[in-house]
């Protein structure tokens, strides 16, 4: 299950990020050498950023790579850390599953009204539905993580600095 999640979400985010890079590259080339920007490049970048962010969200949650404040952890007894772990994952799951439901509902409304982007007229509903599905998957990831005890990390482990 982890490999499938890594593969699908990683590919989704990676392809969208590569598309942003290529779009930006060709947009800058067009502006510099042809004095003409790619029409709708900003809209496309915004939509692709949605795909990158929400596509990576389940992976970030599964790997525990969210920003966290853990300066007090060495001073807390193990039972408090365990309670904190349970509370955080339950709260994250509840919020993400509620957000998934709201996004799915909004996607339905956008599909009914035919809501599109301003310049390129791209339908917004598939993106909102995708955001809802990925939030739902992330909520389920947090529920899945409740099965495992919190792990102690070495100093600086998981940091991207």
Coordinates of N, CA and C in Angstrom, one line a residue:
X1 N 0.8 -1.2 0.0 CA 0.0 0.0 0.0 C 0.9 1.3 0.0
X2 N 1.9 1.2 0.8 CA 2.9 2.4 0.9 C 3.5 2.6 -0.5
X3 N 3.9 1.5 -1.2 CA 4.6 1.7 -2.5 C 3.6 2.2 -3.5
X4 N 2.3 1.8 -3.5 CA 1.4 2.3 -4.4 C 1.1 3.8 -4.1
X5 N 1.0 4.2 -2.9 CA 0.8 5.6 -2.5 C 2.0 6.4 -3.0
X6 N 3.2 5.9 -2.7 CA 4.4 6.6 -3.1 C 4.5 6.8 -4.6
X7 N 4.1 5.7 -5.3 CA 4.2 5.7 -6.8 C 3.2 6.7 -7.4
X8 N 1.9 6.6 -7.0 CA 0.9 7.4 -7.6 C 1.0 8.9 -7.2
X9 N 1.1 9.1 -5.9 CA 1.2 10.5 -5.5 C 2.5 11.2 -5.9
X10 N 3.6 10.4 -5.8 CA 4.9 10.9 -6.3 C 4.9 11.2 -7.7
X11 N 4.3 10.3 -8.6 CA 4.3 10.6 -10.0 C 3.4 11.8 -10.3
X12 N 2.3 11.9 -9.6 CA 1.3 13.0 -9.9 C 2.0 14.3 -9.5
X13 N 2.6 14.4 -8.4 CA 3.3 15.6 -8.0 C 4.5 15.9 -8.8
X14 N 5.3 14.9 -9.1 CA 6.5 15.1 -9.9 C 6.2 15.5 -11.3
X15 N 5.2 14.9 -12.0 CA 4.9 15.4 -13.3 C 4.3 16.8 -13.3
X16 N 3.5 17.1 -12.3 CA 3.0 18.5 -12.3 C 4.1 19.5 -12.0
X17 N 5.1 19.1 -11.2 CA 6.2 20.0 -10.9 C 7.1 20.2 -12.1
X18 N 7.3 19.1 -12.9 CA 8.1 19.2 -14.1 C 7.3 20.1 -15.1
X19 N 6.0 19.9 -15.2 CA 5.2 20.8 -16.1 C 5.3 22.2 -15.8
X20 N 5.3 22.6 -14.5 CA 5.5 24.0 -14.0 C 6.9 24.5 -14.5
X21 N 7.9 23.6 -14.3 CA 9.3 24.0 -14.7 C 9.3 24.3 -16.2
X22 N 8.8 23.4 -17.0 CA 8.9 23.5 -18.5 C 8.0 24.7 -18.9
X23 N 6.9 24.9 -18.3 CA 6.0 26.0 -18.7 C 6.7 27.3 -18.4
X24 N 7.3 27.4 -17.2 CA 8.1 28.6 -16.8 C 9.2 28.9 -17.8
X25 N 10.0 27.8 -18.1 CA 11.1 27.9 -19.0 C 10.7 28.5 -20.3
X26 N 9.7 27.9 -20.9 CA 9.3 28.3 -22.3 C 8.6 29.7 -22.2
X27 N 7.9 30.0 -21.1 CA 7.3 31.3 -21.0 C 8.4 32.4 -20.9
X28 N 9.4 32.2 -20.1 CA 10.5 33.1 -20.1 C 11.2 33.3 -21.4
X29 N 11.5 32.1 -22.1 CA 12.1 32.2 -23.4 C 11.2 33.0 -24.4
X30 N 9.9 32.8 -24.3 CA 9.0 33.6 -25.2 C 9.1 35.1 -24.9
X31 N 9.1 35.4 -23.6 CA 9.2 36.8 -23.3 C 10.5 37.5 -23.6
X32 N 11.6 36.7 -23.5 CA 12.9 37.3 -23.8 C 13.2 37.4 -25.3
X33 N 12.8 36.4 -26.0 CA 13.2 36.3 -27.4 C 12.1 36.6 -28.4
X34 N 10.9 36.5 -28.0 CA 9.8 36.8 -28.9 C 8.9 37.9 -28.4
X35 N 9.3 38.5 -27.3 CA 8.5 39.5 -26.6 C 7.0 39.1 -26.5
X36 N 6.8 37.8 -26.2 CA 5.4 37.3 -26.1 C 5.4 36.2 -25.1
X37 N 4.5 36.4 -24.1 CA 4.3 35.3 -23.1 C 3.4 34.3 -23.5
X38 N 3.4 33.1 -22.9 CA 2.5 32.0 -23.2 C 1.1 32.4 -22.6
X39 N 0.1 32.5 -23.4 CA -1.2 32.9 -22.9 C -1.7 31.9 -21.8
X40 N -2.2 32.4 -20.7 CA -2.7 31.6 -19.6 C -1.6 30.9 -18.8
X41 N -0.4 31.3 -18.9 CA 0.7 30.5 -18.2 C 0.5 30.7 -16.7
X42 N 0.0 31.8 -16.2 CA -0.2 32.0 -14.8 C -1.3 31.1 -14.3
X43 N -2.4 31.0 -15.1 CA -3.5 30.1 -14.7 C -3.0 28.6 -14.6
X44 N -2.3 28.2 -15.7 CA -1.8 26.9 -15.7 C -0.8 26.6 -14.5
X45 N 0.0 27.6 -14.2 CA 0.9 27.4 -13.0 C 0.1 27.2 -11.7
X46 N -0.9 28.0 -11.6 CA -1.8 27.9 -10.4 C -2.4 26.6 -10.3
X47 N -3.0 26.1 -11.4 CA -3.6 24.8 -11.3 C -2.6 23.6 -11.1
X48 N -1.5 23.7 -11.7 CA -0.4 22.7 -11.5 C 0.1 22.8 -10.0
X49 N 0.2 23.9 -9.4 CA 0.6 24.0 -8.0 C -0.4 23.3 -7.1
X50 N -1.7 23.4 -7.4 CA -2.7 22.7 -6.7 C -2.4 21.2 -6.7
X51 N -2.0 20.7 -7.9 CA -1.7 19.3 -8.1 C -0.5 18.9 -7.3
X52 N 0.5 19.7 -7.4 CA 1.8 19.5 -6.6 C 1.5 19.4 -5.1
X53 N 0.8 20.4 -4.6 CA 0.6 20.5 -3.2 C -0.3 19.4 -2.7
X54 N -1.4 19.2 -3.3 CA -2.3 18.2 -2.8 C -1.9 16.8 -3.1
X55 N -1.1 16.6 -4.2 CA -0.6 15.3 -4.5 C 0.5 14.8 -3.6
X56 N 1.2 15.8 -3.0 CA 2.3 15.5 -2.1 C 1.8 15.3 -0.6
X57 N 0.6 15.9 -0.4 CA 0.1 15.9 1.0 C 0.0 14.5 1.7
X58 N -0.5 13.5 1.0 CA -0.5 12.2 1.6 C 0.9 11.6 1.9
X59 N 1.8 11.9 1.1 CA 3.2 11.4 1.3 C 3.9 12.1 2.5
X60 N 3.7 13.4 2.6 CA 4.2 14.2 3.7 C 3.7 13.7 5.0
X61 N 2.4 13.5 5.0 CA 1.7 13.0 6.3 C 2.2 11.6 6.6
X62 N 2.3 10.7 5.6 CA 2.7 9.3 5.9 C 4.2 9.3 6.4
X63 N 5.0 10.1 5.9 CA 6.4 10.1 6.3 C 6.7 11.0 7.6
X64 N 5.7 11.7 8.1 CA 5.8 12.5 9.2 C 6.7 13.7 9.0
X65 N 6.6 14.3 7.8 CA 7.6 15.4 7.4 C 6.9 16.8 7.5
X66 N 5.8 16.9 8.2 CA 5.2 18.2 8.5 C 6.1 19.0 9.4
X67 N 6.0 20.3 9.4 CA 6.7 21.1 10.3 C 6.2 20.8 11.7
X68 N 7.0 20.6 12.7 CA 6.6 20.4 14.0 C 7.5 21.0 15.0
X69 N 6.9 21.4 16.2 CA 7.6 22.0 17.3 C 7.8 20.9 18.3
X70 N 9.0 20.4 18.5 CA 9.3 19.3 19.4 C 10.3 19.6 20.4
X71 N 10.5 20.9 20.7 CA 11.5 21.3 21.7 C 11.2 20.8 23.1
X72 N 9.9 20.6 23.4 CA 9.5 20.2 24.8 C 9.4 18.6 24.9
X73 N 9.5 17.9 23.8 CA 9.3 16.5 23.8 C 10.3 15.7 24.8
X74 N 11.5 16.1 24.8 CA 12.4 15.4 25.8 C 12.0 15.5 27.3
X75 N 11.2 16.6 27.5 CA 10.8 16.8 28.9 C 9.4 16.2 29.3
X76 N 8.7 15.7 28.2 CA 7.4 15.2 28.5 C 7.5 13.7 28.7
X77 N 6.7 13.2 29.7 CA 6.7 11.7 29.9 C 6.1 11.0 28.7
X78 N 6.5 9.7 28.5 CA 6.0 9.0 27.3 C 4.5 8.9 27.1
X79 N 3.7 8.9 28.2 CA 2.3 8.8 28.1 C 1.7 10.1 27.5
X80 N 2.3 11.2 27.9 CA 1.9 12.5 27.3 C 2.2 12.6 25.8
X81 N 3.4 12.1 25.4 CA 3.7 12.1 24.0 C 2.8 11.2 23.2
X82 N 2.5 10.1 23.8 CA 1.5 9.1 23.1 C 0.2 9.8 23.0
X83 N -0.3 10.4 24.0 CA -1.6 11.1 24.0 C -1.6 12.2 23.0
X84 N -0.5 13.0 22.9 CA -0.3 14.0 21.9 C -0.3 13.5 20.5
X85 N 0.4 12.4 20.3 CA 0.4 11.7 19.0 C -1.0 11.3 18.6
X86 N -1.8 10.7 19.5 CA -3.1 10.3 19.2 C -4.0 11.4 18.9
X87 N -3.9 12.5 19.7 CA -4.8 13.7 19.5 C -4.4 14.4 18.2
X88 N -3.2 14.5 17.8 CA -2.8 15.2 16.6 C -3.3 14.4 15.4
X89 N -3.1 13.1 15.4 CA -3.6 12.3 14.2 C -5.1 12.3 14.1
X90 N -5.8 12.2 15.2 CA -7.2 12.2 15.2 C -7.7 13.5 14.7
X91 N -7.2 14.6 15.2 CA -7.6 16.0 14.8 C -7.3 16.2 13.3
X92 N -6.1 15.8 12.8 CA -5.7 15.9 11.4 C -6.7 15.1 10.6
X93 N -6.9 13.9 11.0 CA -7.8 13.0 10.2 C -9.2 13.7 10.1
X94 N -9.7 14.1 11.2 CA -11.1 14.7 11.2 C -11.2 16.0 10.3
X95 N -10.2 16.8 10.4 CA -10.2 18.1 9.6 C -10.0 17.8 8.2
X96 N -9.1 16.8 7.8 CA -8.9 16.5 6.4 C -10.1 15.8 5.8
X97 N -10.7 14.9 6.5 CA -11.9 14.2 6.0 C -13.1 15.2 5.8
X98 N -13.2 16.1 6.8 CA -14.3 17.2 6.6 C -14.0 18.1 5.4
X99 N -12.7 18.4 5.3 CA -12.3 19.2 4.1 C -12.5 18.5 2.8
X100 N -12.3 17.2 2.8 CA -12.5 16.4 1.6 C -14.0 16.4 1.3
X101 N -14.8 16.3 2.2 CA -16.3 16.3 2.0 C -16.7 17.7 1.5
X102 N -16.2 18.7 2.1 CA -16.5 20.1 1.6 C -16.1 20.3 0.2
X103 N -14.8 19.9 -0.1 CA -14.3 20.0 -1.5 C -15.1 19.2 -2.5
X104 N -15.5 18.0 -2.1 CA -16.3 17.2 -3.0 C -17.6 17.9 -3.3
X105 N -18.2 18.4 -2.3 CA -19.5 19.2 -2.5 C -19.3 20.4 -3.4
X106 N -18.2 21.1 -3.1 CA -17.9 22.3 -3.9 C -17.6 21.9 -5.4
X107 N -16.9 20.8 -5.6 CA -16.7 20.3 -6.9 C -18.0 20.0 -7.7
X108 N -18.9 19.4 -6.9 CA -20.3 19.2 -7.5 C -21.0 20.5 -7.9
X109 N -20.9 21.5 -7.1 CA -21.5 22.8 -7.4 C -20.8 23.4 -8.6
X110 N -19.5 23.3 -8.7 CA -18.7 23.9 -9.8 C -19.1 23.1 -11.1
X111 N -19.3 21.8 -11.0 CA -19.6 21.0 -12.2 C -21.0 21.4 -12.7
X112 N -21.9 21.6 -11.7 CA -23.3 22.0 -12.1 C -23.3 23.4 -12.8
X113 N -22.5 24.3 -12.3 CA -22.6 25.7 -12.8 C -21.6 25.9 -14.0
X114 N -20.7 24.9 -14.2 CA -19.8 25.0 -15.3 C -18.7 26.0 -15.0
X115 N -18.3 26.2 -13.8 CA -17.2 27.1 -13.4 C -15.9 26.8 -14.1
X116 N -15.3 27.9 -14.7 CA -14.1 27.7 -15.4 C -13.1 28.8 -15.0
X117 N -11.8 28.6 -15.4 CA -10.8 29.7 -15.1 C -11.1 30.9 -16.0
X118 N -10.6 32.0 -15.7 CA -11.0 33.3 -16.4 C -10.4 33.3 -17.8
X119 N -9.2 32.9 -18.0 CA -8.6 33.2 -19.3 C -8.7 31.9 -20.2
X120 N -8.3 30.8 -19.7 CA -8.2 29.6 -20.6 C -9.5 28.8 -20.6
X121 N -10.5 29.1 -19.7 CA -11.8 28.5 -19.6 C -11.6 27.0 -19.3
X122 N -10.7 26.7 -18.4 CA -10.5 25.3 -18.0 C -11.5 25.0 -16.9
X123 N -12.2 23.9 -16.9 CA -13.2 23.6 -15.9 C -12.5 23.4 -14.5
X124 N -13.0 24.0 -13.5 CA -12.4 23.9 -12.2 C -12.8 22.6 -11.4
X125 N -14.0 22.1 -11.7 CA -14.5 20.9 -11.0 C -13.6 19.8 -10.9
X126 N -12.9 19.3 -11.9 CA -12.0 18.2 -11.8 C -10.8 18.5 -10.8
X127 N -10.4 19.7 -10.7 CA -9.3 20.0 -9.8 C -9.9 20.0 -8.3
X128 N -11.1 20.5 -8.1 CA -11.7 20.5 -6.8 C -12.0 19.1 -6.3
X129 N -12.5 18.3 -7.3 CA -12.7 16.9 -6.9 C -11.4 16.2 -6.5
X130 N -10.3 16.5 -7.3 CA -9.0 15.9 -7.0 C -8.5 16.3 -5.7
X131 N -8.7 17.6 -5.3 CA -8.3 18.1 -4.0 C -9.0 17.4 -2.9
X132 N -10.3 17.1 -3.1 CA -11.1 16.4 -2.2 C -10.6 15.0 -2.0
X133 N -10.4 14.3 -3.1 CA -9.9 12.9 -3.0 C -8.6 12.8 -2.2
X134 N -7.7 13.7 -2.6 CA -6.3 13.7 -2.0 C -6.4 14.1 -0.5
X135 N -7.3 15.0 -0.1 CA -7.5 15.3 1.3 C -8.1 14.1 2.0
X136 N -9.0 13.4 1.4 CA -9.6 12.2 2.0 C -8.5 11.1 2.2
X137 N -7.7 10.9 1.2 CA -6.6 10.0 1.3 C -5.7 10.4 2.5
X138 N -5.3 11.6 2.6 CA -4.5 12.1 3.6 C -5.1 11.9 5.0
X139 N -6.4 12.1 5.1 CA -7.1 11.9 6.3 C -7.1 10.4 6.7
X140 N -7.2 9.5 5.7 CA -7.1 8.1 6.0 C -5.7 7.7 6.4
X141 N -4.7 8.4 5.8 CA -3.3 8.1 6.2 C -3.1 8.4 7.7
X142 N -3.7 9.5 8.1 CA -3.6 9.9 9.6 C -4.3 8.9 10.4
X143 N -5.4 8.3 10.0 CA -6.1 7.3 10.8 C -5.2 6.0 10.8
X144 N -4.6 5.7 9.7 CA -3.7 4.5 9.5 C -2.5 4.6 10.5
X145 N -2.0 5.9 10.6 CA -0.8 6.1 11.5 C -1.1 5.9 13.0
X146 N -2.4 5.9 13.3 CA -2.8 5.7 14.7 C -2.4 4.3 15.2
X147 N -2.2 3.3 14.2 CA -1.9 2.0 14.6 C -0.4 1.8 15.0
X148 N 0.4 2.8 14.8 CA 1.8 2.7 15.1 C 2.2 3.7 16.2
X149 N 3.1 3.3 17.1 CA 3.5 4.1 18.1 C 4.4 5.3 17.6
X150 N 4.4 6.4 18.3 CA 5.3 7.5 17.9 C 6.7 7.1 17.9
X151 N 7.5 7.5 17.0 CA 8.9 7.1 16.9 C 9.7 8.3 17.3
X152 N 10.8 8.0 18.1 CA 11.7 9.1 18.5 C 12.6 9.4 17.3
X153 N 12.9 10.6 17.1 CA 13.8 11.0 16.0 C 15.1 11.6 16.6
X154 N 16.1 11.3 15.8 CA 17.4 11.9 16.2 C 17.4 13.4 15.9
X155 N 18.2 14.1 16.5 CA 18.3 15.6 16.4 C 18.5 15.9 14.9
X156 N 17.6 16.7 14.4 CA 17.7 17.2 13.0 C 17.2 16.2 12.0
X157 N 16.7 15.0 12.4 CA 16.2 14.0 11.4 C 14.9 14.6 10.8
X158 N 14.8 14.4 9.5 CA 13.6 14.9 8.9 C 13.7 16.3 8.5
X159 N 14.7 17.1 9.0 CA 14.8 18.5 8.6 C 15.3 18.6 7.2
X160 N 14.8 19.6 6.5 CA 15.2 19.9 5.2 C 16.2 21.0 5.1
X161 N 16.7 21.4 6.2 CA 17.7 22.5 6.2 C 19.1 22.0 6.1

